[in-house]
Coordinates of C-alpha atoms in Angstrom, one line a residue:
M1 CA -91.0 41.0 153.0
S2 CA -90.8 40.0 156.6
S3 CA -87.2 39.2 157.2
N4 CA -84.1 40.8 158.7
V5 CA -81.9 39.3 155.9
P6 CA -82.0 41.3 152.7
I7 CA -81.9 39.6 149.4
S8 CA -80.1 41.4 146.6
S9 CA -81.5 41.4 143.1
N10 CA -78.3 40.0 141.6
I11 CA -77.9 37.1 144.0
T12 CA -76.1 34.1 142.6
A13 CA -77.9 30.8 142.9
P14 CA -75.8 28.5 145.1
T15 CA -75.6 24.7 145.2
P16 CA -77.8 23.0 147.8
Q17 CA -74.9 21.6 149.9
N18 CA -71.7 23.1 151.2
T19 CA -72.4 26.6 149.9
P20 CA -70.4 29.3 151.7
L21 CA -72.4 32.2 153.2
N22 CA -69.9 34.7 151.7
K23 CA -69.0 34.8 148.1
A24 CA -65.4 34.0 147.1
P25 CA -63.3 36.9 146.0
I26 CA -63.5 35.9 142.3
A27 CA -67.3 35.8 142.5
L28 CA -67.2 39.4 144.0
G29 CA -65.5 40.6 140.8
L30 CA -62.1 41.1 142.3
S31 CA -59.4 40.9 139.6
R32 CA -56.4 38.7 139.5
P33 CA -53.5 38.6 137.0
T34 CA -54.4 36.8 133.9
V35 CA -51.1 37.0 132.0
P36 CA -48.0 35.9 133.9
D37 CA -44.8 37.8 133.5
I38 CA -41.6 36.0 132.4
T39 CA -40.5 35.3 135.9
E40 CA -43.9 33.8 136.9
D41 CA -43.9 31.7 133.7
N42 CA -40.5 30.3 134.4
E43 CA -41.4 29.6 138.0
Q44 CA -44.6 27.7 136.8
N45 CA -42.6 25.6 134.4
E46 CA -40.0 24.8 137.1
T47 CA -42.8 23.8 139.4
E48 CA -44.4 21.5 136.8
E49 CA -41.0 19.9 136.1
A50 CA -40.1 19.3 139.7
K51 CA -43.4 18.1 141.2
P52 CA -41.9 16.8 144.4
E53 CA -43.6 14.0 146.2
L54 CA -45.5 14.9 149.3
G55 CA -43.8 14.0 152.5
G56 CA -45.3 12.1 155.4
L57 CA -46.6 15.3 157.2
E58 CA -48.1 16.7 154.0
Q59 CA -49.8 13.4 153.3
Q60 CA -51.3 13.4 156.7
M61 CA -52.5 17.0 156.3
L62 CA -54.0 16.1 152.9
G63 CA -55.8 13.1 154.4
M64 CA -57.1 15.3 157.3
V65 CA -58.4 17.9 154.8
Q66 CA -60.1 15.3 152.6
G67 CA -61.7 13.7 155.6
K68 CA -63.1 17.0 156.8
L69 CA -64.5 17.7 153.3
A70 CA -66.0 14.3 153.1
G71 CA -67.7 14.9 156.5
L72 CA -69.4 18.0 155.1
I73 CA -71.3 16.1 152.4
G74 CA -75.0 16.2 153.1
K75 CA -74.7 18.8 155.8
S76 CA -76.5 22.1 155.6
S77 CA -74.4 25.1 154.5
G78 CA -76.7 27.5 156.2
Y79 CA -78.0 28.9 153.0
I80 CA -81.6 27.5 153.4
E81 CA -81.7 28.7 157.0
S82 CA -80.7 32.2 155.8
L83 CA -83.6 32.7 153.5
P84 CA -86.5 34.9 154.4
I85 CA -89.3 33.2 156.3
D86 CA -91.9 33.5 153.5
V87 CA -89.3 31.9 151.1
R88 CA -88.6 29.1 153.6
L89 CA -92.4 28.5 153.8
S90 CA -92.5 28.0 150.0
V91 CA -89.6 25.6 150.3
E92 CA -91.5 23.5 152.8
A93 CA -94.6 23.7 150.5
L94 CA -92.5 22.2 147.7
K95 CA -91.6 19.3 150.1
G96 CA -95.3 18.8 150.7
V97 CA -95.8 18.6 146.9
Q98 CA -92.9 16.1 146.7
V99 CA -94.7 13.9 149.3
K100 CA -97.7 13.5 147.0
Q101 CA -95.3 12.8 144.1
N102 CA -93.7 10.1 146.1
E103 CA -97.1 8.5 146.9
L104 CA -97.9 8.4 143.2
Q105 CA -94.6 6.9 142.4
N106 CA -95.1 4.2 145.1
Q107 CA -98.6 3.5 143.6
Y108 CA -97.1 3.3 140.1
K109 CA -94.4 0.8 141.2
R110 CA -97.0 -1.3 143.0
E111 CA -99.1 -1.4 139.8
C112 CA -96.0 -2.3 137.8
L113 CA -95.4 -5.2 140.2
E114 CA -99.0 -6.4 139.6
L115 CA -98.4 -6.2 135.9
E116 CA -95.3 -8.4 136.2
K117 CA -97.3 -10.9 138.2
K118 CA -100.0 -11.0 135.5
Y119 CA -97.6 -11.6 132.6
L120 CA -95.6 -14.2 134.6
A121 CA -98.9 -16.1 135.0
L122 CA -99.4 -15.9 131.2
Q123 CA -95.9 -17.3 130.7
V124 CA -96.2 -20.2 133.1
P125 CA -97.5 -22.6 130.4
L126 CA -94.6 -21.7 128.1
Y127 CA -92.1 -22.3 131.0
Q128 CA -93.8 -25.7 131.6
R129 CA -93.5 -26.5 127.9
R130 CA -89.8 -25.5 127.9
N131 CA -89.1 -27.7 130.9
A132 CA -90.9 -30.7 129.3
I133 CA -88.6 -30.4 126.2
I134 CA -85.4 -30.0 128.3
A135 CA -86.3 -32.9 130.5
G136 CA -87.1 -35.2 127.5
E137 CA -90.7 -35.6 128.8
S138 CA -92.1 -34.5 125.5
A139 CA -90.9 -34.3 121.9
P140 CA -90.8 -30.9 120.2
T141 CA -93.5 -30.3 117.6
Q142 CA -92.7 -29.5 114.0
E143 CA -94.3 -26.1 114.4
E144 CA -92.0 -25.2 117.3
I145 CA -89.0 -26.4 115.3
D146 CA -90.0 -24.3 112.3
A147 CA -90.5 -21.2 114.4
G148 CA -87.1 -21.7 116.0
E149 CA -85.4 -22.0 112.7
Q150 CA -87.1 -18.9 111.3
Y151 CA -85.8 -17.1 114.4
S152 CA -82.3 -18.4 113.8
I153 CA -82.3 -17.4 110.1
K154 CA -83.5 -13.9 111.0
D155 CA -80.8 -13.6 113.7
D156 CA -77.9 -15.1 111.7
D157 CA -77.4 -14.8 108.0
E158 CA -74.9 -17.6 108.1
Y159 CA -77.2 -20.0 110.0
V160 CA -77.3 -23.5 108.4
T161 CA -80.6 -25.3 108.7
I162 CA -80.9 -28.7 110.2
P163 CA -81.2 -31.4 107.5
K164 CA -84.8 -32.6 107.0
G165 CA -86.0 -36.2 107.3
T166 CA -85.4 -36.8 111.0
D167 CA -88.5 -37.0 113.2
P168 CA -88.2 -35.1 116.5
T169 CA -88.1 -37.3 119.6
A170 CA -88.2 -36.7 123.3
S171 CA -84.4 -36.8 123.6
G172 CA -84.1 -33.9 126.1
I173 CA -81.1 -31.5 126.5
P174 CA -78.4 -32.7 128.9
E175 CA -76.9 -30.2 131.4
F176 CA -79.1 -27.4 130.0
W177 CA -79.2 -25.3 133.2
L178 CA -75.5 -25.8 134.1
T179 CA -74.5 -24.5 130.6
A180 CA -76.9 -21.6 130.9
L181 CA -75.5 -20.5 134.3
R182 CA -72.0 -20.9 133.1
N183 CA -72.7 -18.5 130.2
H184 CA -73.7 -15.8 132.6
L185 CA -70.6 -13.6 133.3
G186 CA -71.2 -13.1 137.0
I187 CA -72.6 -16.5 138.0
S188 CA -70.0 -18.4 136.1
E189 CA -67.3 -17.0 138.4
L190 CA -69.0 -18.6 141.4
I191 CA -69.3 -22.2 139.9
T192 CA -66.4 -24.4 141.0
E193 CA -65.6 -27.8 139.4
R194 CA -67.2 -29.5 142.4
D195 CA -70.3 -27.3 142.0
A196 CA -70.6 -28.2 138.3
D197 CA -71.0 -31.9 139.1
A198 CA -73.9 -31.1 141.4
L199 CA -75.4 -28.6 139.0
K200 CA -75.6 -31.3 136.4
H201 CA -78.7 -32.4 138.4
L202 CA -80.4 -29.0 138.1
T203 CA -83.6 -29.6 136.1
D204 CA -85.4 -26.3 136.3
I205 CA -85.3 -22.7 137.7
R206 CA -88.6 -21.0 138.4
L207 CA -89.8 -17.6 139.5
E208 CA -92.6 -16.8 141.9
Y209 CA -93.8 -13.5 143.3
L210 CA -94.6 -13.1 147.0
N211 CA -98.2 -12.4 148.1
D212 CA -97.7 -8.9 149.5
K213 CA -101.4 -8.5 149.9
A214 CA -101.6 -11.1 152.6
E215 CA -101.4 -10.1 156.3
G216 CA -97.8 -9.2 157.1
G217 CA -96.9 -9.8 153.5
K218 CA -94.0 -8.0 151.8
P219 CA -93.3 -7.4 148.1
G220 CA -90.6 -9.5 146.7
F221 CA -89.9 -12.7 144.7
K222 CA -88.7 -16.3 145.1
L223 CA -86.4 -18.3 143.0
L224 CA -86.9 -22.1 143.0
F225 CA -84.1 -24.5 141.9
T226 CA -85.3 -28.0 141.2
F227 CA -82.8 -30.9 141.3
S228 CA -83.0 -34.6 140.5
P229 CA -81.7 -37.1 143.1
N230 CA -78.0 -36.7 143.6
Q231 CA -75.1 -37.7 145.8
Y232 CA -74.7 -34.2 147.4
F233 CA -77.9 -33.2 149.2
E234 CA -81.3 -34.5 150.1
N235 CA -83.3 -31.4 149.0
D236 CA -85.4 -31.7 145.9
V237 CA -85.9 -27.9 145.7
L238 CA -83.6 -25.1 146.9
E239 CA -85.3 -21.7 147.4
K240 CA -84.0 -18.2 147.6
T241 CA -86.5 -15.4 148.6
Y242 CA -85.8 -11.7 148.2
F243 CA -87.9 -9.2 150.1
Y244 CA -88.3 -5.6 149.1
Q245 CA -89.0 -2.7 151.5
E246 CA -92.6 -1.5 151.7
E247 CA -91.9 1.9 150.1
V248 CA -90.0 2.6 147.0
G249 CA -86.5 4.2 147.3
Y250 CA -85.3 7.7 146.4
S251 CA -84.6 6.5 142.8
G252 CA -88.3 5.5 142.4
D253 CA -87.7 1.8 142.5
F254 CA -88.2 -1.0 145.1
V255 CA -85.4 -1.2 147.6
Y256 CA -83.8 -4.5 148.6
D257 CA -84.5 -5.4 152.2
R258 CA -83.2 -8.8 152.9
A259 CA -83.0 -12.4 151.5
I260 CA -83.4 -15.9 153.0
G261 CA -82.4 -19.2 151.5
T262 CA -83.1 -22.9 152.0
E263 CA -81.0 -24.8 154.5
I264 CA -79.2 -27.4 152.4
K265 CA -79.4 -30.9 153.8
W266 CA -75.9 -32.1 152.8
K267 CA -75.2 -35.7 152.7
E268 CA -72.2 -37.0 154.7
D269 CA -68.9 -35.5 153.6
Q270 CA -70.6 -33.8 150.6
D271 CA -70.9 -30.2 151.7
L272 CA -69.7 -28.2 148.7
T273 CA -69.4 -25.0 150.8
K274 CA -66.7 -26.4 153.0
E275 CA -63.2 -27.8 152.5
F276 CA -62.0 -30.5 154.9
E277 CA -58.4 -30.6 156.2
I278 CA -56.8 -33.5 158.1
K279 CA -54.4 -32.3 160.8
K280 CA -52.2 -34.3 163.1
Q281 CA -52.3 -33.3 166.8
R282 CA -50.0 -34.4 169.6
N283 CA -51.0 -34.8 173.2
K284 CA -48.6 -32.9 175.4
T285 CA -48.9 -35.3 178.3
T286 CA -48.9 -38.7 176.6
N287 CA -47.1 -37.7 173.5
R288 CA -49.6 -39.7 171.5
T289 CA -50.8 -38.3 168.1
R290 CA -54.2 -38.3 166.5
L291 CA -55.7 -37.1 163.2
V292 CA -58.3 -34.3 163.4
R293 CA -60.6 -33.4 160.6
K294 CA -61.4 -29.7 160.3
A295 CA -63.8 -27.9 158.1
H296 CA -63.2 -24.5 156.5
P297 CA -65.6 -22.3 154.5
T298 CA -64.8 -22.2 150.8
E299 CA -66.1 -20.5 147.6
S300 CA -69.1 -22.2 146.1
F301 CA -72.2 -21.4 144.1
F302 CA -74.3 -23.0 146.8
N303 CA -73.3 -20.2 149.2
F304 CA -76.0 -18.3 147.3
F305 CA -78.5 -20.0 149.5
S306 CA -76.9 -18.6 152.7
P307 CA -77.1 -14.9 151.9
P308 CA -75.3 -12.2 153.9
V309 CA -77.3 -10.7 156.7
P310 CA -77.7 -6.9 156.8
P311 CA -76.3 -5.3 160.0
A312 CA -78.8 -4.5 162.7
E313 CA -79.9 -0.8 163.2
D314 CA -78.7 -0.9 166.8
A315 CA -75.2 -2.1 165.8
L316 CA -75.0 0.7 163.2
E317 CA -76.1 3.4 165.7
N318 CA -73.8 2.2 168.4
G319 CA -70.8 2.0 166.0
D320 CA -70.3 -1.7 166.7
I321 CA -69.3 -2.3 163.1
D322 CA -66.2 -0.7 161.8
E323 CA -66.2 1.0 158.4
E324 CA -64.2 -1.7 156.6
E325 CA -66.4 -4.5 157.8
L326 CA -69.5 -2.4 156.9
E327 CA -68.2 -1.9 153.3
D328 CA -67.5 -5.6 153.0
I329 CA -71.1 -6.5 154.1
E330 CA -72.6 -3.9 151.7
E331 CA -70.5 -5.3 148.8
K332 CA -71.7 -8.8 149.5
L333 CA -75.3 -7.7 149.8
E334 CA -75.1 -5.8 146.5
V335 CA -73.6 -8.8 144.7
D336 CA -76.2 -11.2 146.2
Y337 CA -79.1 -8.9 145.2
Q338 CA -77.7 -8.4 141.7
M339 CA -77.4 -12.1 141.2
G340 CA -81.0 -12.6 142.2
E341 CA -82.1 -9.8 139.8
D342 CA -80.1 -11.3 136.9
L343 CA -81.7 -14.7 137.4
K344 CA -85.1 -13.1 137.6
E345 CA -84.8 -10.6 134.7
K346 CA -82.4 -12.4 132.4
V347 CA -81.6 -16.1 132.9
I348 CA -85.1 -17.4 133.6
P349 CA -87.0 -15.6 130.8
R350 CA -84.1 -16.1 128.3
A351 CA -82.7 -19.4 129.3
I352 CA -82.2 -20.7 125.7
D353 CA -80.2 -17.6 124.8
Y354 CA -77.8 -18.3 127.8
F355 CA -77.6 -21.9 126.8
T356 CA -76.6 -21.1 123.2
G357 CA -74.3 -18.2 124.3
K358 CA -76.3 -15.5 122.4
A359 CA -77.1 -13.6 125.6
L360 CA -73.4 -13.6 126.6
E361 CA -72.6 -11.3 123.7
Y362 CA -75.2 -8.8 124.9
D363 CA -73.9 -9.0 128.5
V364 CA -70.4 -8.3 127.3
M365 CA -71.6 -5.2 125.5
D366 CA -73.5 -4.0 128.6
D367 CA -70.4 -4.6 130.7
E368 CA -68.3 -2.5 128.3
D369 CA -70.9 0.3 128.5
D370 CA -70.1 0.6 132.2
F371 CA -66.6 1.8 131.3
E372 CA -65.7 5.2 129.8
D373 CA -62.7 6.1 127.7
D374 CA -60.0 7.7 129.7
D375 CA -59.1 11.1 128.3
D376 CA -55.5 10.4 129.1
D377 CA -54.4 8.1 126.3
D378 CA -51.8 5.4 127.0
E379 CA -48.6 7.1 125.8
S380 CA -46.4 4.3 126.9
G381 CA -47.7 1.9 124.3
A382 CA -48.2 -0.8 126.8
F383 CA -51.8 -1.3 125.7
E384 CA -53.2 -1.5 122.2
D385 CA -56.7 -2.0 120.8
D386 CA -57.3 -5.5 119.5
S387 CA -59.6 -4.7 116.6
D388 CA -59.5 -8.3 115.2
E389 CA -61.1 -9.7 118.4
D390 CA -63.9 -7.1 118.2
A391 CA -64.5 -7.8 114.6
D392 CA -65.2 -11.5 115.4
I393 CA -68.4 -10.4 117.2
P394 CA -71.1 -10.7 114.5
A395 CA -72.8 -7.3 113.8
R396 CA -76.2 -9.0 114.0
R397 CA -75.7 -9.4 117.8
R398 CA -74.6 -5.9 118.6
G399 CA -77.5 -5.0 120.8
P400 CA -79.2 -1.7 121.2
P401 CA -77.6 1.0 123.3
K402 CA -77.7 0.3 127.0
G403 CA -81.0 1.5 128.3
A404 CA -82.9 1.5 125.1
A405 CA -84.3 -1.9 125.7
N406 CA -83.4 -2.4 129.3
A407 CA -86.3 -1.8 131.7
N408 CA -83.9 -1.6 134.6
A409 CA -82.3 1.5 133.1
N410 CA -85.4 3.6 133.3
P411 CA -87.4 3.5 136.5
E412 CA -90.3 5.2 134.8
E413 CA -90.9 2.0 132.7
C414 CA -92.7 -1.1 134.0
K415 CA -90.7 -4.3 133.9
T416 CA -92.8 -7.2 132.6
Q417 CA -91.9 -10.8 132.8

């Protein structure tokens, strides 16, 4: 073995990062007292009872130590560099094998994307039929009604069928999309009362995939919101386009790159993304006053069409953006991307479930799955479980465990539309 560094036969496998070159005393087999004497036991109890708060200096020292440790994450511990050359060559060879795996994963995700496009095309006639019924352009057929009732009976043992004898008409469903959006946990928080009046004119939401095979094309998708004439803006269609990066990310899925939205052509004094304030100003010279109208940004669903812009590489490298500002941008980008994915994967394909509220129950369960029980129970009694409220959720709608039927949970499964 060609190396100056010997390898013992009983070497302990280290972690990849932050591994000390020398073993700790405990790892070397050095003994330490395992049973404290009476004095030590008393001292331990006294220490546990006292637990004095850290002073200012101690707090600063603790912060410095934590900062140093955080800075070590991702840095080499020197272990890999200390391996014999022939072992290091094998490590590099494994990286070469990983490159081929990554290429196959990239090809796999590309083919999954093509499969999504194929099934979206197959669903377009069904989406068109859905839109015709919602808009009142066409009356539902008896066959469609019967299929819907069979689905409701299977889903709910207490479902009461609609009385027979009434012929279906092209009556339409008012405020269908506004109701569906309000029944999405995340989106509902963005809809203000002013937004709601405008969203009453939302007649359809459609999905289109980008042509990434065209010259300069990138993978991604587009959301199209169609509106009837309204008092707020001139646009008939508002679009939001999401671009993916060319290569899949470390997790094996497409990585969000950026998003662009339609510029909304607001009618005079109807911009829902701004609040207007009237202020009185006094001229210092003439002492005359005037009223000035100032606009301030405000929360609105329609900010969705003005997505946050990722920071430029140069600004990141030069340190022009401080850590707090960067975290704020990253949080906004994550929220924006998640909202687009939810519209694409949930709201558009299952719009009727969001309109009726059925999907909301599954979303609540998914949200609860993101939280784990704390091992430290609440001893103060300030919180107690509300079993009655949980019992009100029908058992029929207690969905499968998170990940069992969620394509997003497993990157090894294709997501189909």
